[in-house]
PDB file of C-alpha atoms in Angstrom:
ATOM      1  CA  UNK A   1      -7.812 -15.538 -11.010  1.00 73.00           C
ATOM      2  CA  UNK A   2      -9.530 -12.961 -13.010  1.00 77.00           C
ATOM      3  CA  UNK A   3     -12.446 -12.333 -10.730  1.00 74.00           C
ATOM      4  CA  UNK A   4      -9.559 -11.945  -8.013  1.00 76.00           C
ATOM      5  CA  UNK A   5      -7.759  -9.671  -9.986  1.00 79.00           C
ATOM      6  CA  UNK A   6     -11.070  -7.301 -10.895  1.00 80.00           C
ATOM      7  CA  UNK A   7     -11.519  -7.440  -7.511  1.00 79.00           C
ATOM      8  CA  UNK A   8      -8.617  -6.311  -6.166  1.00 79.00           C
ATOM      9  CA  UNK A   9      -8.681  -3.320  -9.388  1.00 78.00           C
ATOM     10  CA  UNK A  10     -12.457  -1.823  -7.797  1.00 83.00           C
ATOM     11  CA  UNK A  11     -10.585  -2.138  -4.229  1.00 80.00           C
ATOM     12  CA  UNK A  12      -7.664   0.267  -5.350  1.00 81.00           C
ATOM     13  CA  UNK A  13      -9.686   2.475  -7.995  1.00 81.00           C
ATOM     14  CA  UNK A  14     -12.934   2.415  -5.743  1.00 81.00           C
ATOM     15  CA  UNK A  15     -10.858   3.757  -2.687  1.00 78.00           C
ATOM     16  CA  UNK A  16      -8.430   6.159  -2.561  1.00 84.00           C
ATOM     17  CA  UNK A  17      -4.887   3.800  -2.877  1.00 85.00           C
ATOM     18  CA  UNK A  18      -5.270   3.501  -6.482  1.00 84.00           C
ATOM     19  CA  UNK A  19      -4.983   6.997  -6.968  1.00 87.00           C
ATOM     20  CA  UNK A  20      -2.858   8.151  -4.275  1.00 87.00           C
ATOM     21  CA  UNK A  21       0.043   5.890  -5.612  1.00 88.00           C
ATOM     22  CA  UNK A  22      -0.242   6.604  -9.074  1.00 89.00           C
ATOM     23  CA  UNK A  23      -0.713  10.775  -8.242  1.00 89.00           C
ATOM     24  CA  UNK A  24       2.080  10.300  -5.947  1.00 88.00           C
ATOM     25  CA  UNK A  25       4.608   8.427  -8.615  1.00 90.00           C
ATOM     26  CA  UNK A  26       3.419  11.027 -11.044  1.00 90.00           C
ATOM     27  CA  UNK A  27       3.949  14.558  -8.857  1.00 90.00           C
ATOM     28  CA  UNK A  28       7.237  13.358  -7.967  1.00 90.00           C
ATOM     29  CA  UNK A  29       8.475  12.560 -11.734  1.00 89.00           C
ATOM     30  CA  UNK A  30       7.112  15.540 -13.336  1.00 87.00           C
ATOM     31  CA  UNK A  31       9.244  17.773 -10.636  1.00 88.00           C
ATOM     32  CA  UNK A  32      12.282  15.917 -10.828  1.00 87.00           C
ATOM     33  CA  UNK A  33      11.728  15.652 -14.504  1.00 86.00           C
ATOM     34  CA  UNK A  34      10.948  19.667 -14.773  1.00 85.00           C
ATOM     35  CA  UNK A  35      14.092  20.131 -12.579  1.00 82.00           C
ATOM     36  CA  UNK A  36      16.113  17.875 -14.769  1.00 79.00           C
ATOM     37  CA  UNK A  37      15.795  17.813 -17.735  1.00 75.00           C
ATOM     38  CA  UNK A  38      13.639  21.085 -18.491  1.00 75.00           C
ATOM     39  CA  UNK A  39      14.659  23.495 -15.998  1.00 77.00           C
ATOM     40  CA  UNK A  40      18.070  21.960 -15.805  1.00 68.00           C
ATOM     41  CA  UNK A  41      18.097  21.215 -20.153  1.00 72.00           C
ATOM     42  CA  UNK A  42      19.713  17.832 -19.156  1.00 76.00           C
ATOM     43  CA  UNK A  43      18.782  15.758 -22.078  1.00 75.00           C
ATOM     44  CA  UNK A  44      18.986  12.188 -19.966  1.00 81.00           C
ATOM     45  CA  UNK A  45      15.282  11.195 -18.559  1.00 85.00           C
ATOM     46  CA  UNK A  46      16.891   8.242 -17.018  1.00 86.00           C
ATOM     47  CA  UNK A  47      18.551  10.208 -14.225  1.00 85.00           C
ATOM     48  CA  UNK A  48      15.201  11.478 -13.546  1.00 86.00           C
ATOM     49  CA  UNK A  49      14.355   7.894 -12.954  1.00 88.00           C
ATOM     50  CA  UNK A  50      17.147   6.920 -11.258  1.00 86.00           C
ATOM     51  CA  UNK A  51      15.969  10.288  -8.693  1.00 86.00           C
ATOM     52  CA  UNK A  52      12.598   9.198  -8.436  1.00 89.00           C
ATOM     53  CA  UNK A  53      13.532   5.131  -7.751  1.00 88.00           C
ATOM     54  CA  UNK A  54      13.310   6.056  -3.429  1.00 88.00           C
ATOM     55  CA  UNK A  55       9.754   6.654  -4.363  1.00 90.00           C
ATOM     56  CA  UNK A  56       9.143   3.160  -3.677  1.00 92.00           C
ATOM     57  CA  UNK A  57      10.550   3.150  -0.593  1.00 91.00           C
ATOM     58  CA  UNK A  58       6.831   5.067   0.510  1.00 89.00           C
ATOM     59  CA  UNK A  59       4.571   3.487  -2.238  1.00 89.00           C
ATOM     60  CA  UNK A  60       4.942   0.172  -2.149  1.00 91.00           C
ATOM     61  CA  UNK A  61       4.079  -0.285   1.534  1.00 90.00           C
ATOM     62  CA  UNK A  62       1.003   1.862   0.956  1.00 88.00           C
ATOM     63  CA  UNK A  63      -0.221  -0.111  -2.034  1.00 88.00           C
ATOM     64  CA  UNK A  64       0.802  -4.081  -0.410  1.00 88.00           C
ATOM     65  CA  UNK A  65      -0.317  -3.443   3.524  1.00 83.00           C
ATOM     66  CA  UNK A  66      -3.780  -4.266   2.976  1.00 79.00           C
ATOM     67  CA  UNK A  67      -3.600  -6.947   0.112  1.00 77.00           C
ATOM     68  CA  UNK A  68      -3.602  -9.847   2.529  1.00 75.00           C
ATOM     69  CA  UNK A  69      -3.151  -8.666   5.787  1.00 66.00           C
ATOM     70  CA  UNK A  70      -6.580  -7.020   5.999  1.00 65.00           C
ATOM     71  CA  UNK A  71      -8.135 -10.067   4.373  1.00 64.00           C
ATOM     72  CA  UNK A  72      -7.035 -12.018   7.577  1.00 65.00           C
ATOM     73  CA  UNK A  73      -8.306  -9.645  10.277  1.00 64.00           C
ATOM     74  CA  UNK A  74     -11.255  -9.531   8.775  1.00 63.00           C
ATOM     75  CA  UNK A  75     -11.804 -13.331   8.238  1.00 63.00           C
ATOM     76  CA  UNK A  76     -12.897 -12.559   4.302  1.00 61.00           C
ATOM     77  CA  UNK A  77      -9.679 -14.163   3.191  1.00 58.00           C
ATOM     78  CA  UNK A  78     -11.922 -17.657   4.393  1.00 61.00           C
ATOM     79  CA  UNK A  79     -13.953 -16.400   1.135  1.00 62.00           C
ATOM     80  CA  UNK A  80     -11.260 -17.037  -0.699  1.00 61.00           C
ATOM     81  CA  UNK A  81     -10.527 -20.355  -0.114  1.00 59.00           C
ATOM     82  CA  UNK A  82     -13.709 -21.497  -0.583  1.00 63.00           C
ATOM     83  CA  UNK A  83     -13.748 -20.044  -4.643  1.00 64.00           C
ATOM     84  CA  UNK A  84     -13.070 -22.930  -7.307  1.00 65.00           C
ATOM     85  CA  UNK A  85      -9.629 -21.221  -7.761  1.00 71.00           C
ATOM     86  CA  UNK A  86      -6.298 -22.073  -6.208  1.00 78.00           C
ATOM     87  CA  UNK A  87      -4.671 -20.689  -3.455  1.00 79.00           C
ATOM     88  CA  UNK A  88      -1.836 -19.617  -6.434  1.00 83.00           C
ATOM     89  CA  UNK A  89      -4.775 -18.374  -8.376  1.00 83.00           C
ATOM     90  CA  UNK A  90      -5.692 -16.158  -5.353  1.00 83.00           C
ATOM     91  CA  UNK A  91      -1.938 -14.441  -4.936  1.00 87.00           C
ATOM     92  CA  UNK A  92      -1.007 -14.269  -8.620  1.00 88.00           C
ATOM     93  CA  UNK A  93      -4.540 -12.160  -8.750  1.00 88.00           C
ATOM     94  CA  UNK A  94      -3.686  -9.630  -6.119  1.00 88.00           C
ATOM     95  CA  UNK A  95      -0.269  -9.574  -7.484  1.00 92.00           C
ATOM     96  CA  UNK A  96      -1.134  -8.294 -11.330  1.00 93.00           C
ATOM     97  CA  UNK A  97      -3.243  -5.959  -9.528  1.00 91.00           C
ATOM     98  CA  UNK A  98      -0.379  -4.518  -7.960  1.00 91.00           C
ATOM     99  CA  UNK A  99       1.192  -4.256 -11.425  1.00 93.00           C
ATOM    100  CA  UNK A 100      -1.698  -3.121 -13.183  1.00 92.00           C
ATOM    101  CA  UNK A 101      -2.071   0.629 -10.355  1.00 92.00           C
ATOM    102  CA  UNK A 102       2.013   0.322 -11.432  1.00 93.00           C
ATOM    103  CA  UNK A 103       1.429  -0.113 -15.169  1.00 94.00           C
ATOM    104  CA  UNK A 104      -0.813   3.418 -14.789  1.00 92.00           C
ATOM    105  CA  UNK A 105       1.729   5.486 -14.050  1.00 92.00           C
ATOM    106  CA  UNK A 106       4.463   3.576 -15.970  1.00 93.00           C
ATOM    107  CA  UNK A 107       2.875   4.571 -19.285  1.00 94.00           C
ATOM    108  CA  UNK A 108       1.968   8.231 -18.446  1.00 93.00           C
ATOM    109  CA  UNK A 109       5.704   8.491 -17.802  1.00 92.00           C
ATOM    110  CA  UNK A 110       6.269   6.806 -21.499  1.00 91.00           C
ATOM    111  CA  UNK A 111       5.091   9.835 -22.848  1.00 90.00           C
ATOM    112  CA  UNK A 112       7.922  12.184 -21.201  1.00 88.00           C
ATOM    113  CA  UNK A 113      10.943  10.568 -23.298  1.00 88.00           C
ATOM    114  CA  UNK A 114       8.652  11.917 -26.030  1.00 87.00           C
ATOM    115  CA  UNK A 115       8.073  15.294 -25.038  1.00 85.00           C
ATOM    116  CA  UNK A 116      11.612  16.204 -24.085  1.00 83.00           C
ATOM    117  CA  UNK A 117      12.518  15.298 -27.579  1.00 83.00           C
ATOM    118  CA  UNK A 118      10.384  18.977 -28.224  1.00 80.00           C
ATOM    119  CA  UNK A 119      13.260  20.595 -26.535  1.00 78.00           C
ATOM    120  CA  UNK A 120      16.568  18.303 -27.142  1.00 74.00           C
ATOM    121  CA  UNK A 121      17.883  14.691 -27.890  1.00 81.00           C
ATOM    122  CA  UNK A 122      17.192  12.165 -25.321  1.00 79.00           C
ATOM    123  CA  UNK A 123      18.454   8.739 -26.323  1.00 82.00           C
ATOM    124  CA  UNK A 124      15.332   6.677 -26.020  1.00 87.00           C
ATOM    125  CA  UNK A 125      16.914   3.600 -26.070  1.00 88.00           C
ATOM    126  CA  UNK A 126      18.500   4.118 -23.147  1.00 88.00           C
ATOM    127  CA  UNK A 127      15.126   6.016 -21.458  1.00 88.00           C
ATOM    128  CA  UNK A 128      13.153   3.533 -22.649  1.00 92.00           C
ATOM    129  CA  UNK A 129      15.248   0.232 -21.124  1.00 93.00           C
ATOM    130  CA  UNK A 130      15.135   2.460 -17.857  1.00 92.00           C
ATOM    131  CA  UNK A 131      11.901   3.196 -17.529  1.00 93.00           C
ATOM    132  CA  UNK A 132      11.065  -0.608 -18.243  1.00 94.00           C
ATOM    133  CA  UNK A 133      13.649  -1.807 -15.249  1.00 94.00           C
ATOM    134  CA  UNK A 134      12.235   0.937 -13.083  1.00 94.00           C
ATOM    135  CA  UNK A 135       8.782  -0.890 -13.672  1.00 95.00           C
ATOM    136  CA  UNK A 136      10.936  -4.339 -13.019  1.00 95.00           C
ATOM    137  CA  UNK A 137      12.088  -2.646 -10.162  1.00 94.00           C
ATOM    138  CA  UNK A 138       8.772  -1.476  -8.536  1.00 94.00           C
ATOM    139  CA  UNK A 139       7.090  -5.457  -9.373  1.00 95.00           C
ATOM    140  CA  UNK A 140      10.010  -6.908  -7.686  1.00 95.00           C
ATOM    141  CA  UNK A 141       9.723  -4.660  -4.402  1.00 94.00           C
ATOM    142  CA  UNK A 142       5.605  -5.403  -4.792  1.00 94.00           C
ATOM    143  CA  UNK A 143       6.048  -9.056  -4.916  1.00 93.00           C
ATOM    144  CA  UNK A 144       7.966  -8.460  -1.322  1.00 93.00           C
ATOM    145  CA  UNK A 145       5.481  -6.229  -0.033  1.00 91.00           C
ATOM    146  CA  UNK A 146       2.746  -8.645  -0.829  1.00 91.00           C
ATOM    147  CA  UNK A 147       4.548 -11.407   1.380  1.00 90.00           C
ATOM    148  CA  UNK A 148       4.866  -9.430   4.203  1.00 88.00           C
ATOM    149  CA  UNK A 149       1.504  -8.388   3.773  1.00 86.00           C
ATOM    150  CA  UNK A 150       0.621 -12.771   3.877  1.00 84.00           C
ATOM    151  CA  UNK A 151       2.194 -12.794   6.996  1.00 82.00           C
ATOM    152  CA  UNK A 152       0.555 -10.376   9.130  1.00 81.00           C
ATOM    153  CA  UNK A 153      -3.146  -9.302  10.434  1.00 77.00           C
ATOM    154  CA  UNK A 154      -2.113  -5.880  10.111  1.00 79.00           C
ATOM    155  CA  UNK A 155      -2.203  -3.116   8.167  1.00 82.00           C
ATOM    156  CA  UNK A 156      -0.039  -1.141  10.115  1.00 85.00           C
ATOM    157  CA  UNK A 157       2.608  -3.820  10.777  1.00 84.00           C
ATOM    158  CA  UNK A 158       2.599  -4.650   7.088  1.00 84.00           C
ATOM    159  CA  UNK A 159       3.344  -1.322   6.539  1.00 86.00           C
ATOM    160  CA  UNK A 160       5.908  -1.006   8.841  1.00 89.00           C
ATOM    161  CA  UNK A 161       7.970  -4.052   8.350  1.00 88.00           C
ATOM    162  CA  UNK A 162       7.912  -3.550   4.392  1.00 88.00           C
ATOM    163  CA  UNK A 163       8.880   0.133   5.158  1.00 90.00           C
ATOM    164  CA  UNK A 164      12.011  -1.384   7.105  1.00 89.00           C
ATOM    165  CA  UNK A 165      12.712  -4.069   4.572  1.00 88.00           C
ATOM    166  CA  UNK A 166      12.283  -1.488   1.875  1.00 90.00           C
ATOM    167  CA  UNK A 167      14.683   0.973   3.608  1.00 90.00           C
ATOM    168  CA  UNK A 168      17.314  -1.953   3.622  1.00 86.00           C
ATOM    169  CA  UNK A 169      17.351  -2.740   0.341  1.00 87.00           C
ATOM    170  CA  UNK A 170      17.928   0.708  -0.734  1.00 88.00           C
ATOM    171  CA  UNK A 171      20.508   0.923   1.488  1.00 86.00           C
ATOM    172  CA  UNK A 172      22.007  -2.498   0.839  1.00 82.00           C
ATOM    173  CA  UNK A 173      25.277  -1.464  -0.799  1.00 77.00           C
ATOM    174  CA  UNK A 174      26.035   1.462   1.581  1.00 76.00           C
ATOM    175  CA  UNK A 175      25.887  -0.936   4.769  1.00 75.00           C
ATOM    176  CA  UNK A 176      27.817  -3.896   2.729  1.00 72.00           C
ATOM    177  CA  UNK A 177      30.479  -0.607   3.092  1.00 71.00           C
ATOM    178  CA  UNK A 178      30.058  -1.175   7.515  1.00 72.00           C
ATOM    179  CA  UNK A 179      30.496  -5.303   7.068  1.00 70.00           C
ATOM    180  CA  UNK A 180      34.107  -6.606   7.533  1.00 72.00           C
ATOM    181  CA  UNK A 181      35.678  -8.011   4.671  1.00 74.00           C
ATOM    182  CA  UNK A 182      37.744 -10.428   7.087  1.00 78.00           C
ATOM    183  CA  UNK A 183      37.298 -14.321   5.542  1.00 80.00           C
ATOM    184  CA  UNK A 184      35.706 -15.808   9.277  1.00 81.00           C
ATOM    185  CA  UNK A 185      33.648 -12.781   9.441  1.00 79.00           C
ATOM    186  CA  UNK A 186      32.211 -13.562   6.004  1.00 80.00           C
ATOM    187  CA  UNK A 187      32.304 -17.263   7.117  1.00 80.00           C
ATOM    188  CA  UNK A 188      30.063 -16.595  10.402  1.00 83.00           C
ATOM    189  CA  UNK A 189      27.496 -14.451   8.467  1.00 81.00           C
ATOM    190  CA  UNK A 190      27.309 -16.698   5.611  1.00 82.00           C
ATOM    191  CA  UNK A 191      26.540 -19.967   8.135  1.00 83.00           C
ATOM    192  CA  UNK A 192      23.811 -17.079   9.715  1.00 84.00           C
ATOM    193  CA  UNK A 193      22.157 -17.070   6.982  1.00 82.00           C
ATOM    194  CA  UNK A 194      22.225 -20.731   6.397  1.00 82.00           C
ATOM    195  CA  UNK A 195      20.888 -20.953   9.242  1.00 84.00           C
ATOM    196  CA  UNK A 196      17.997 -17.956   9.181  1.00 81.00           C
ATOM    197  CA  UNK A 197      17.442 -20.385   5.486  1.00 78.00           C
ATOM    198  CA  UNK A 198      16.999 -23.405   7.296  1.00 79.00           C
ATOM    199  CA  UNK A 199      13.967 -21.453  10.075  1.00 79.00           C
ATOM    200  CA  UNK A 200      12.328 -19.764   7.390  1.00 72.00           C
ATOM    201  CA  UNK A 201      11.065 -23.904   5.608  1.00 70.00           C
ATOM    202  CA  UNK A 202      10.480 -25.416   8.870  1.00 72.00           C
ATOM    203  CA  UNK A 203       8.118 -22.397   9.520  1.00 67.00           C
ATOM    204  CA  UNK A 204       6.703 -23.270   5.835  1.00 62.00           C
ATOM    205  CA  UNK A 205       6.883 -26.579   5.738  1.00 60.00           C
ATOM    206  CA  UNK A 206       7.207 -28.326   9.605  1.00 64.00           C
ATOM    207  CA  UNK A 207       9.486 -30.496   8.562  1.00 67.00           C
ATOM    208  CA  UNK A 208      12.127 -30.671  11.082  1.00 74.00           C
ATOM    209  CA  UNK A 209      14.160 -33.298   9.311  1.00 74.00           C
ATOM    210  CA  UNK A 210      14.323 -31.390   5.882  1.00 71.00           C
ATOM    211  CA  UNK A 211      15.140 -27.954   8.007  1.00 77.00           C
ATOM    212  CA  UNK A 212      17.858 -29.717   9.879  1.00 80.00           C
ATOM    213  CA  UNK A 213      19.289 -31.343   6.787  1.00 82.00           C
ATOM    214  CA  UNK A 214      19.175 -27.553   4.656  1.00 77.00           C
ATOM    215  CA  UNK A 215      20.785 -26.123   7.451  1.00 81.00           C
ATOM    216  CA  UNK A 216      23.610 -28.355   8.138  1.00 84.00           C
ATOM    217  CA  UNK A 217      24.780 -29.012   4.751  1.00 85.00           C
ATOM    218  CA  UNK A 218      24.425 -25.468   4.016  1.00 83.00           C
ATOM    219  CA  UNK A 219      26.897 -25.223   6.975  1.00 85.00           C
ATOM    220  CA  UNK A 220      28.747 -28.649   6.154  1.00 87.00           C
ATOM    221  CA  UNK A 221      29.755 -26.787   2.615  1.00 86.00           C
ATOM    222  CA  UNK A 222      30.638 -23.787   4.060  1.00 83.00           C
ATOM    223  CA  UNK A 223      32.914 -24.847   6.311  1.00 85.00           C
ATOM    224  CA  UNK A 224      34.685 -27.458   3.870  1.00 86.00           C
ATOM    225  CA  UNK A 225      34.811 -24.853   1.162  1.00 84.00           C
ATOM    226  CA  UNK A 226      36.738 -22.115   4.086  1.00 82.00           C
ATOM    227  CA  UNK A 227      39.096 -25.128   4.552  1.00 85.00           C
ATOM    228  CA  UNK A 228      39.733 -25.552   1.448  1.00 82.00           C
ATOM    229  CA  UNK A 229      40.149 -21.989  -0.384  1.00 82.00           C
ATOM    230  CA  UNK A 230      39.701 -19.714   2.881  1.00 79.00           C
ATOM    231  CA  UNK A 231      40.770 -16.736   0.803  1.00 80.00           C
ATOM    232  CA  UNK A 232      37.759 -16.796  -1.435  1.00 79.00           C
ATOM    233  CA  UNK A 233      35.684 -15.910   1.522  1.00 79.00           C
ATOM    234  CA  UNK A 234      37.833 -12.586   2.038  1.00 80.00           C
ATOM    235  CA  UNK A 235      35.017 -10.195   1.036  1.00 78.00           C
ATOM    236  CA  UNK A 236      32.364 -12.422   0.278  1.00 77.00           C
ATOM    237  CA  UNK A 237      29.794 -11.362   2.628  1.00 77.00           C
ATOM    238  CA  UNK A 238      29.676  -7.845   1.870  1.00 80.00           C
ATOM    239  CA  UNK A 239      30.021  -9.153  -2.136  1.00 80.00           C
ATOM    240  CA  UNK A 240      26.851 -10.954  -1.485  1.00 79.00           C
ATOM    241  CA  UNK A 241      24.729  -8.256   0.013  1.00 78.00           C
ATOM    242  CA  UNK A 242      25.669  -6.168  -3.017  1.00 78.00           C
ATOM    243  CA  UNK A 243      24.548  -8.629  -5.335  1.00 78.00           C
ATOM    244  CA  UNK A 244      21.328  -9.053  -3.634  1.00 80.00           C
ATOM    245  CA  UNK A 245      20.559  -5.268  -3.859  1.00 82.00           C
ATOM    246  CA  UNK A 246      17.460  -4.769  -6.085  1.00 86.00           C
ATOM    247  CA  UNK A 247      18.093  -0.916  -6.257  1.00 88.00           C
ATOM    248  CA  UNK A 248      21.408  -1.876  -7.567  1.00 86.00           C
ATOM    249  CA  UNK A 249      20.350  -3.829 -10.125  1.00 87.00           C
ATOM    250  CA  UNK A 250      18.358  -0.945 -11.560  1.00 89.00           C
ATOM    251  CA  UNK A 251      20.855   1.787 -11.722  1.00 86.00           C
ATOM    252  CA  UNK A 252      22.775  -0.634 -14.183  1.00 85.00           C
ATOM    253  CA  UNK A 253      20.024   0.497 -16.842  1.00 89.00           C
ATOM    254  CA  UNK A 254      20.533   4.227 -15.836  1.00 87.00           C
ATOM    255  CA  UNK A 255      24.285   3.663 -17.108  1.00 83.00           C
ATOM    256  CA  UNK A 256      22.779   2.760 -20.470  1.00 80.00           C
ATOM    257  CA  UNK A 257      23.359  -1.113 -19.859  1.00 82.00           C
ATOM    258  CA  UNK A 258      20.681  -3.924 -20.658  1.00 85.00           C
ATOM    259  CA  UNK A 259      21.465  -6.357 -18.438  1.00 84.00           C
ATOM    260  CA  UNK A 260      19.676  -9.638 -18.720  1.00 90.00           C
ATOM    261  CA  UNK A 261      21.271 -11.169 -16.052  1.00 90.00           C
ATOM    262  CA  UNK A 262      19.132  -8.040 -13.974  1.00 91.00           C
ATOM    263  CA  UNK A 263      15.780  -8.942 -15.135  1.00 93.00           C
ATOM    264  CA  UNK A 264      16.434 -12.745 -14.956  1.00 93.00           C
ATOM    265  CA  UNK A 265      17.047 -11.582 -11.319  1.00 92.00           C
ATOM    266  CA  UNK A 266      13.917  -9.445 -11.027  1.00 94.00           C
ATOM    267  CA  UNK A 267      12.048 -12.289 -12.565  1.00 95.00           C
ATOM    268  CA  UNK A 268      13.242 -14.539  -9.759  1.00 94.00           C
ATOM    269  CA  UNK A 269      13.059 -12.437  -6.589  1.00 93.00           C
ATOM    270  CA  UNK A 270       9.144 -12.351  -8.007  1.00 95.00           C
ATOM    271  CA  UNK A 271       8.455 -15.881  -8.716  1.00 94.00           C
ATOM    272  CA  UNK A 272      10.239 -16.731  -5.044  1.00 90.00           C
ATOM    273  CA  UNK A 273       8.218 -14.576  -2.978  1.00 91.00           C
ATOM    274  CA  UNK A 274       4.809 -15.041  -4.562  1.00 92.00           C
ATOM    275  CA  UNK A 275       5.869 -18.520  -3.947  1.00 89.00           C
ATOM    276  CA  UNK A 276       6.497 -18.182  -0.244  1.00 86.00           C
ATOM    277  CA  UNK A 277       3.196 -15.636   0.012  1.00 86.00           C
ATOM    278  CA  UNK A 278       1.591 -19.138  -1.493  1.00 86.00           C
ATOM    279  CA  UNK A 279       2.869 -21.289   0.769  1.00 82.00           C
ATOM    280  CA  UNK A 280       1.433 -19.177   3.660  1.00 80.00           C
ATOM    281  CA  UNK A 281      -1.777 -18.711   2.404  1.00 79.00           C
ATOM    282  CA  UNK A 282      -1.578 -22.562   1.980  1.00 77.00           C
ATOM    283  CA  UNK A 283      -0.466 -23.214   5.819  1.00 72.00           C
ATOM    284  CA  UNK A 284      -3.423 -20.796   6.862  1.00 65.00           C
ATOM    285  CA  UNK A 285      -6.288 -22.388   4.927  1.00 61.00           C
ATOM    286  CA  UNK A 286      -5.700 -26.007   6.451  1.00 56.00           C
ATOM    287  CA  UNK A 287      -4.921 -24.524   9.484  1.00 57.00           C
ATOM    288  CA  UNK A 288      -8.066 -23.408  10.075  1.00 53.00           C
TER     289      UNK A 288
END
């Protein structure tokens, strides 16, 4: 894992991506935080993060399209799998390489809490516990870049499809506003994504029986559950996408609340996507 993840550092500080994400993090919170806090003499750094937090939206497709995708045009991922390491040895590498070009930035912007105190009385607690979930943030939204990066050849797909995905997840809570909050309508989309649940580990695993079995008790409990307390589904869709909104989960922090149950969240969209980014790698080295 470590001679993954020092590769993977002299790829991003060697090249230009390195740099351009961490100079393009930084311009954007030194203006915001100039307009803010200094121009503005708003005391709060956190709202400066909370500004900033579309940033992502751009950066993490630029830093994640190449991490696997360009491995597998190129044939070098092959390399790879032929190290003493594990194929969870190889994505856990790439990943904390990810976080370490995040960390970068992430620590020059520890220092601005600091230097506002110069000029007023920012609560650090509360700029502090925001700048950590905006760091939570960006290693959650990496850990989903690098998956679609493991399932492409492309750079510029990878890019494009994480832009898209990124772009929905920022705008999660605004379109759970467009869903109906009708019970059936909740009812449909919920045995959708049952279903979608049930594609996504056959394409992992082939297992036909195991997909079949996901998906139809996933729609089995669904349905008993509308006949039994219908009006529990009034809502529950557009409940649902709100609760799966990563951007939403951050601006919690901004408020000046710690919420555990928001980094046990982060912690878990993480661990479940460098777990499917895994499981592809897997399917493509026997594969071949």
């Amino acid at each position: 894992m470590i001679a993954v993840l020092k590769r993977e550092l002299n790829s991003y500080f060697k090249g230009i991506i390195g740099y351009l994400f961490a100079a393009f993090l930084l311009v954007f919170a030194g203006i915001y935080t100039m307009a803010f806090n200094l121009s503005g003499q708003y005391a709060y750094f956190e709202y400066a993060l909370d500004s900033i937090s579309f940033i992502y939206l751009i950066g993490v497709p630029i830093l994640t399209m190449r991490a696997v995708a360009e491995e597998k045009r190129q044939k070098t991922d092959q390399l790879l799998y032929s190290l003493p390491i594990s194929v969870t040895s190889v994505v856990v590498g790439k990943y904390f390489a990810m976080l370490a070009v995040l960390l970068v930035p992430t620590l020059v912007m520890a220092c601005y809490p600091l230097v506002l105190t110069l000029f007023g009385n920012p609560y650090l607690p509360t700029a502090y516990s925001s700048l950590f979930a905006f760091f939570m943030l960006g290693a959650t939204l990496l850990s989903i870049g690098l998956f679609i990066s493991s399932v492409t050849e492309s750079q510029i797909a990878s890019a494009v499809i994480c832009l898209v995905t990124m772009l929905i997840l920022y705008f999660m809570s605004d379109l759970a506003g467009f869903v109906s909050a009708d019970a059936t309508a909740s009812l449909i989309a919920l045995g959708i994504l049952a279903v979608i649940c049930a594609v996504i580990f056959y394409l992992f695993t082939k297992n036909w029986v195991v997909s079949f079995l996901i998906g139809g008790l996933g729609l089995g409990g669904l349905l008993v559950w509308f006949n039994v307390d219908a009006a529990a589904f009034s809502g529950l869709f557009p409940n649902v996408m709100k609760s799966l909104s990563a951007f939403d989960r951050f601006y919690g922090f901004i408020n000046g609340v710690f919420d555990l149950t928001a980094i046990v969240y982060f912690l878990s969209v993480i661990a479940v996507f460098l777990f499917f980014s895994v499981q592809v790698l897997e399917k493509r080295r026997w594969s071949e």
